[in-house]
Coordinates of C-alpha atoms and ligand atoms in Angstrom, one line a residue:
M13 CA -17.0 1.5 -21.5
A14 CA -15.8 1.7 -17.9
E15 CA -15.1 5.0 -16.3
I16 CA -11.4 5.3 -15.3
I17 CA -10.7 5.8 -11.6
D18 CA -8.0 8.4 -11.7
G19 CA -5.7 7.6 -8.8
K20 CA -3.4 10.5 -9.6
A21 CA -6.3 13.1 -9.3
L22 CA -7.7 11.4 -6.1
S23 CA -4.1 11.4 -4.6
A24 CA -3.6 15.0 -5.4
S25 CA -6.8 16.1 -3.6
I26 CA -6.0 13.9 -0.6
R27 CA -2.4 15.2 -0.5
E28 CA -3.7 18.7 -0.2
N29 CA -5.3 17.8 3.1
I30 CA -2.2 15.9 4.2
A31 CA 0.0 18.9 3.4
A32 CA -2.4 21.2 5.4
E33 CA -2.2 18.8 8.4
A34 CA 1.7 18.6 8.1
K35 CA 1.8 22.4 8.2
R36 CA -0.5 22.5 11.2
F37 CA 1.8 20.0 12.9
E38 CA 4.8 22.1 12.2
S39 CA 3.2 25.3 13.5
E40 CA 1.9 23.5 16.7
Y41 CA 5.1 21.6 17.5
G42 CA 7.9 23.6 15.9
R43 CA 9.3 20.9 13.6
K44 CA 8.3 19.0 10.5
V45 CA 6.6 15.6 10.5
G46 CA 9.5 13.2 9.7
L47 CA 9.6 9.9 7.8
A48 CA 12.6 7.7 7.7
V49 CA 13.0 5.7 4.5
V50 CA 15.4 2.7 4.7
K51 CA 16.5 1.2 1.5
I52 CA 18.8 -1.9 1.4
G53 CA 20.6 -3.0 -1.7
N54 CA 20.1 -1.9 -5.3
N55 CA 16.7 -3.5 -6.4
P56 CA 15.8 -1.3 -9.4
A57 CA 12.1 -1.2 -8.6
S58 CA 12.8 -0.3 -5.0
E59 CA 15.0 2.6 -6.2
V60 CA 12.1 4.0 -8.1
Y61 CA 9.6 3.5 -5.3
V62 CA 11.9 5.1 -2.7
R63 CA 12.6 8.1 -4.9
N64 CA 8.9 8.6 -5.5
K65 CA 8.2 8.4 -1.8
I66 CA 10.9 11.0 -1.0
I67 CA 9.7 13.4 -3.6
A68 CA 6.1 13.0 -2.3
C69 CA 7.4 13.8 1.2
E70 CA 9.1 17.0 0.0
K71 CA 6.0 18.2 -1.9
T72 CA 3.8 17.5 1.2
G73 CA 6.0 19.3 3.7
V74 CA 7.1 16.0 5.4
R75 CA 10.8 15.8 6.1
S76 CA 12.4 12.6 4.9
F77 CA 15.4 10.9 6.4
S78 CA 17.0 8.7 3.8
H79 CA 19.1 5.7 4.8
D80 CA 20.7 3.7 2.0
L81 CA 22.4 0.5 3.2
P82 CA 24.5 -1.7 1.0
E83 CA 23.2 -5.1 -0.2
S84 CA 25.8 -6.9 2.0
V85 CA 24.7 -5.1 5.3
G86 CA 24.5 -7.4 8.3
E87 CA 21.2 -7.8 10.2
D88 CA 22.6 -6.4 13.4
E89 CA 23.5 -3.2 11.6
V90 CA 19.9 -2.9 10.2
L91 CA 18.4 -3.6 13.7
A92 CA 20.7 -1.0 15.2
L93 CA 19.6 1.6 12.7
I94 CA 15.9 0.8 13.4
D95 CA 16.6 1.2 17.2
E96 CA 18.1 4.6 16.5
L97 CA 15.2 5.7 14.4
N98 CA 12.7 4.4 17.0
G99 CA 14.4 6.6 19.6
N100 CA 14.7 9.7 17.3
G101 CA 12.2 12.3 18.3
E102 CA 12.2 13.9 14.8
V103 CA 11.1 10.6 13.2
D104 CA 7.4 9.9 13.3
G105 CA 7.3 7.1 10.7
I106 CA 9.7 4.5 9.6
L107 CA 9.5 2.4 6.4
V108 CA 11.8 -0.3 5.3
Q109 CA 11.5 -0.8 1.6
L110 CA 10.7 -4.4 0.6
P111 CA 11.9 -6.8 -0.7
L112 CA 15.0 -7.2 1.4
P113 CA 18.1 -9.0 0.3
K114 CA 17.7 -12.8 1.0
H115 CA 20.1 -13.0 3.9
L116 CA 18.0 -10.6 6.0
N117 CA 15.1 -11.8 8.2
E118 CA 12.2 -9.6 7.0
K119 CA 9.9 -10.6 9.9
K120 CA 12.5 -9.8 12.5
I121 CA 13.4 -6.4 10.9
L122 CA 9.8 -5.3 10.5
A123 CA 9.0 -6.4 14.1
R124 CA 11.8 -4.2 15.4
I125 CA 10.0 -1.0 14.3
L126 CA 7.9 0.5 17.0
P127 CA 4.3 -0.2 16.1
Q128 CA 3.4 3.5 16.5
K129 CA 6.1 4.4 14.0
D130 CA 5.2 1.7 11.5
A131 CA 4.3 3.9 8.6
D132 CA 3.6 0.9 6.3
G133 CA 1.3 -0.8 8.7
F134 CA 3.2 -4.1 8.4
H135 CA 4.0 -4.6 12.1
V136 CA 2.4 -7.6 13.7
V137 CA 0.6 -5.3 16.2
N138 CA -0.9 -3.3 13.5
A139 CA -1.8 -6.4 11.4
G140 CA -3.4 -7.9 14.6
G141 CA -5.3 -4.6 15.2
L142 CA -6.7 -4.8 11.6
M143 CA -7.8 -8.4 12.2
L144 CA -9.5 -7.5 15.5
G145 CA -11.0 -4.2 14.4
L146 CA -8.9 -2.2 16.8
P147 CA -7.4 1.3 16.0
C148 CA -4.2 0.6 14.0
T149 CA -2.1 1.8 11.2
K150 CA -3.5 0.4 8.0
P151 CA -1.3 -1.0 5.2
C152 CA -0.9 1.7 2.5
T153 CA -1.9 -0.2 -0.7
P154 CA -5.1 -1.7 0.8
A155 CA -6.1 1.5 2.4
G156 CA -5.6 3.3 -0.9
I157 CA -7.8 0.6 -2.6
I158 CA -10.7 1.4 -0.3
E159 CA -10.4 5.1 -1.0
L160 CA -10.4 4.4 -4.8
I161 CA -13.5 2.3 -4.5
K162 CA -15.3 4.9 -2.4
S163 CA -14.3 7.6 -4.8
T164 CA -16.7 6.0 -7.4
G165 CA -19.6 6.5 -5.1
T166 CA -20.0 2.7 -4.9
E167 CA -21.6 1.5 -1.7
I168 CA -19.3 -1.4 -0.5
E169 CA -21.7 -2.7 2.1
G170 CA -23.4 -5.9 1.0
K171 CA -21.4 -6.2 -2.2
N172 CA -19.6 -9.3 -3.3
A173 CA -15.9 -8.4 -3.2
V174 CA -13.3 -10.8 -4.6
V175 CA -9.6 -10.3 -3.9
I176 CA -7.2 -12.3 -6.0
G177 CA -4.0 -12.7 -4.0
R178 CA -3.4 -13.3 -0.3
S179 CA -0.1 -11.6 0.4
N180 CA 0.4 -10.0 3.8
I181 CA 1.0 -6.6 2.3
V182 CA -1.9 -6.5 -0.2
G183 CA -4.4 -9.4 -0.5
K184 CA -5.0 -10.3 3.1
P185 CA -5.3 -6.8 4.6
C186 CA -7.3 -5.7 1.6
A187 CA -9.8 -8.5 2.3
M188 CA -9.9 -7.4 6.0
L189 CA -10.6 -3.8 5.1
L190 CA -13.4 -4.8 2.7
L191 CA -14.9 -7.0 5.4
A192 CA -14.8 -4.1 7.8
E193 CA -16.8 -2.1 5.2
N194 CA -19.4 -5.0 5.3
A195 CA -18.7 -6.5 1.9
T196 CA -19.1 -10.3 1.5
V197 CA -15.4 -11.1 0.8
T198 CA -13.9 -14.0 -1.1
I199 CA -10.1 -14.4 -1.2
C200 CA -8.6 -16.3 -4.2
H201 CA -5.1 -17.6 -4.6
S202 CA -2.9 -19.9 -6.7
R203 CA -4.8 -23.1 -5.5
T204 CA -8.3 -21.6 -6.1
R205 CA -10.3 -23.8 -8.5
D206 CA -12.3 -22.3 -11.3
L207 CA -11.3 -18.8 -10.5
G208 CA -13.4 -17.3 -13.3
S209 CA -16.7 -18.6 -11.8
I210 CA -15.8 -16.7 -8.6
T211 CA -14.6 -13.5 -10.2
R212 CA -17.7 -13.3 -12.5
N213 CA -19.7 -12.9 -9.3
A214 CA -17.6 -10.0 -8.0
D215 CA -19.2 -6.6 -7.8
I216 CA -15.8 -5.4 -6.6
L217 CA -12.8 -7.2 -8.0
V218 CA -9.3 -6.6 -6.7
A219 CA -6.4 -8.1 -8.6
A220 CA -3.1 -8.4 -6.7
V221 CA -1.5 -11.4 -8.4
G222 CA 1.7 -10.1 -9.9
I223 CA 1.1 -11.6 -13.4
K224 CA 0.8 -9.3 -16.4
E225 CA -2.8 -9.1 -17.6
F226 CA -3.9 -12.1 -15.7
V227 CA -7.6 -11.1 -15.4
K228 CA -9.2 -11.5 -18.8
G229 CA -12.4 -9.7 -19.9
D230 CA -14.5 -12.8 -19.5
M231 CA -13.6 -13.0 -15.8
V232 CA -15.2 -9.6 -15.1
K233 CA -18.9 -9.2 -14.1
P234 CA -20.7 -6.5 -16.1
G235 CA -20.8 -3.3 -14.1
A236 CA -18.1 -4.3 -11.6
V237 CA -15.6 -2.1 -10.0
V238 CA -12.1 -3.4 -11.0
I239 CA -9.1 -2.4 -9.0
D240 CA -5.8 -3.4 -10.6
V241 CA -2.9 -3.6 -8.1
G242 CA -0.4 -5.2 -10.4
M243 CA 2.9 -3.6 -11.3
N244 CA 4.5 -5.9 -13.8
R245 CA 7.5 -4.6 -15.9
A246 CA 7.9 -6.1 -19.4
D247 CA 9.5 -4.6 -22.5
G248 CA 10.3 -1.4 -20.7
K249 CA 6.6 -0.8 -19.8
L250 CA 4.4 -1.2 -16.8
Y251 CA 1.5 -3.6 -17.0
G252 CA -1.3 -4.4 -14.5
D253 CA -2.7 -7.7 -13.5
V254 CA -5.8 -7.0 -15.5
D255 CA -6.3 -7.0 -19.3
F256 CA -7.4 -3.4 -19.3
A257 CA -8.7 -3.2 -22.9
A258 CA -11.0 -6.2 -22.4
A259 CA -12.0 -5.6 -18.8
S260 CA -12.9 -1.9 -19.4
K261 CA -15.5 -3.1 -21.9
K262 CA -17.3 -5.0 -19.0
A263 CA -16.6 -3.0 -15.8
A264 CA -18.4 0.1 -14.7
Y265 CA -15.2 1.5 -13.1
I266 CA -11.5 0.5 -13.5
T267 CA -8.1 1.7 -12.3
P268 CA -5.4 2.2 -14.9
V269 CA -1.8 1.1 -14.5
P270 CA 0.1 3.3 -14.0
G271 CA -2.0 6.0 -12.4
G272 CA -4.4 4.0 -10.3
V273 CA -3.3 2.2 -7.1
G274 CA 0.4 3.3 -7.2
P275 CA -0.1 7.0 -6.4
M276 CA -2.6 6.1 -3.7
T277 CA -0.1 3.8 -1.9
V278 CA 2.3 6.7 -1.5
T279 CA -0.5 9.0 -0.4
M280 CA -1.6 6.6 2.3
L281 CA 2.0 6.4 3.5
L282 CA 2.1 10.2 3.9
K283 CA -1.3 10.1 5.7
N284 CA -0.1 7.3 8.1
T285 CA 3.0 9.3 8.9
V286 CA 1.2 12.6 9.6
E287 CA -1.4 10.8 11.7
A288 CA 1.4 9.0 13.6
A289 CA 3.1 12.4 14.4
F290 CA -0.1 13.8 15.9
R291 CA -0.9 10.6 17.8
C292 CA 2.5 10.6 19.4
K293 CA 2.0 14.2 20.6
E294 CA -1.6 13.6 21.8
D295 CA -0.8 10.3 23.7
Ligands
NAP28 P1 2.7 -11.7 -4.0 O1 3.2 -11.7 -2.6 O2 3.6 -12.4 -5.1 O3 1.3 -12.4 -4.0 C1 0.7 -12.8 -5.2 C2 -0.6 -13.5 -4.9 O4 -1.2 -13.9 -6.1 C3 -0.4 -14.8 -4.0 O5 -1.3 -14.9 -3.0 C4 -0.6 -15.9 -5.0 O6 -1.2 -17.1 -4.5 C5 -1.6 -15.3 -6.0 N1 -1.5 -15.9 -7.3 C6 -0.4 -16.2 -8.0 N2 -0.7 -16.9 -9.1 C7 -2.1 -17.1 -9.1 C8 -3.0 -17.7 -9.9 N3 -2.6 -18.3 -11.0 N4 -4.3 -17.6 -9.6 C9 -4.7 -17.0 -8.5 N5 -3.9 -16.4 -7.6 C10 -2.6 -16.4 -7.9 O7 2.4 -10.3 -4.6 P2 2.0 -8.9 -3.8 O8 3.1 -8.4 -3.1 O9 0.7 -9.1 -3.2 O10 1.8 -8.0 -5.1 C11 0.8 -8.3 -6.1 C12 1.0 -7.3 -7.3 O11 0.8 -6.0 -6.8 C13 2.4 -7.3 -7.9 O12 2.3 -7.0 -9.3 C14 3.1 -6.1 -7.2 O13 4.1 -5.5 -7.9 C15 1.9 -5.2 -7.1 N6 1.9 -4.2 -6.0 C16 1.6 -3.0 -6.3 C17 1.6 -2.0 -5.3 C18 1.2 -0.6 -5.7 O14 1.4 0.3 -4.9 N7 0.6 -0.4 -6.8 C19 1.9 -2.3 -4.0 C20 2.3 -3.6 -3.7 C21 2.3 -4.6 -4.7 P3 -0.4 -18.0 -3.4 O15 -0.5 -17.3 -2.1 O16 -1.2 -19.3 -3.4 O17 1.0 -18.2 -3.9

């Protein structure tokens, strides 16, 4: 049976350090680290994520600036808010909760955030930095995935890592981070042929598909580290992208859903924000 990678416990220990850093910032610079959280519309999942992020800020000593805009808001109004937050000396990080209502141009809105205040690491400058191996703000979920893998004591270097999913927020950056750790990385997606033959060769398997229990037990290599990014709501419950019961009989380590990747995503957001605050003062 696989050992469960406890994302909540790992988060709690990392958040202790983040809280200490946030406190140090406050005592050195006379104000709290600040994170602006922009939510647009009433997507129920976004409501939950935003609430969790704001609570996490409070517990870590980071001040949150909450901006709730109506579903019908115009693009100019959103851009004007981002400009204001970019210029606000108390705001160190800005996050715009995705997905956005369809009439808004996500690329344009994310590109308006100053790269140095891009707490989610989605800005093209940070994405480019990740690609080129330059210092940059790393996207939260992929950064959390690397921490979860490392917490098992698994050496990433030289391992076969397979990422299912190529989204800009999870799959692609996760593959880049695994590559930076010297894994041999394969990225799979909806057009991949004979997926199981690839995943069965994965020492590290990351599932970011968005389909409930998509990864079956027979797709997992014995002894693998399995990271389940999926958050799929069905019958009032949360399901991962991995069939946990079957996969945990094959894997050496596996993340649960909930309690695996989710808490680490929020933790990395706090880390990015506190680091951005110090960087801004030290530049
Ligand atoms: P996404 O943008 O919908 O991307 C899904 C990816 O899965 C796509 O690249 C898609 O391939 C691929 N895919 C779909 N069907 C497939 C199939 N049959 N075989 C192989 N690949 C397939 O989703 P996302 O934003 O990356 O999120 C993925 C999951 O992670 C979702 O459940 C989401 O809720 C969850 N998530 C969790 C967190 C967290 O903090 N825990 C954060 C972000 C996302 P194509 O590119 O070919 O379409």
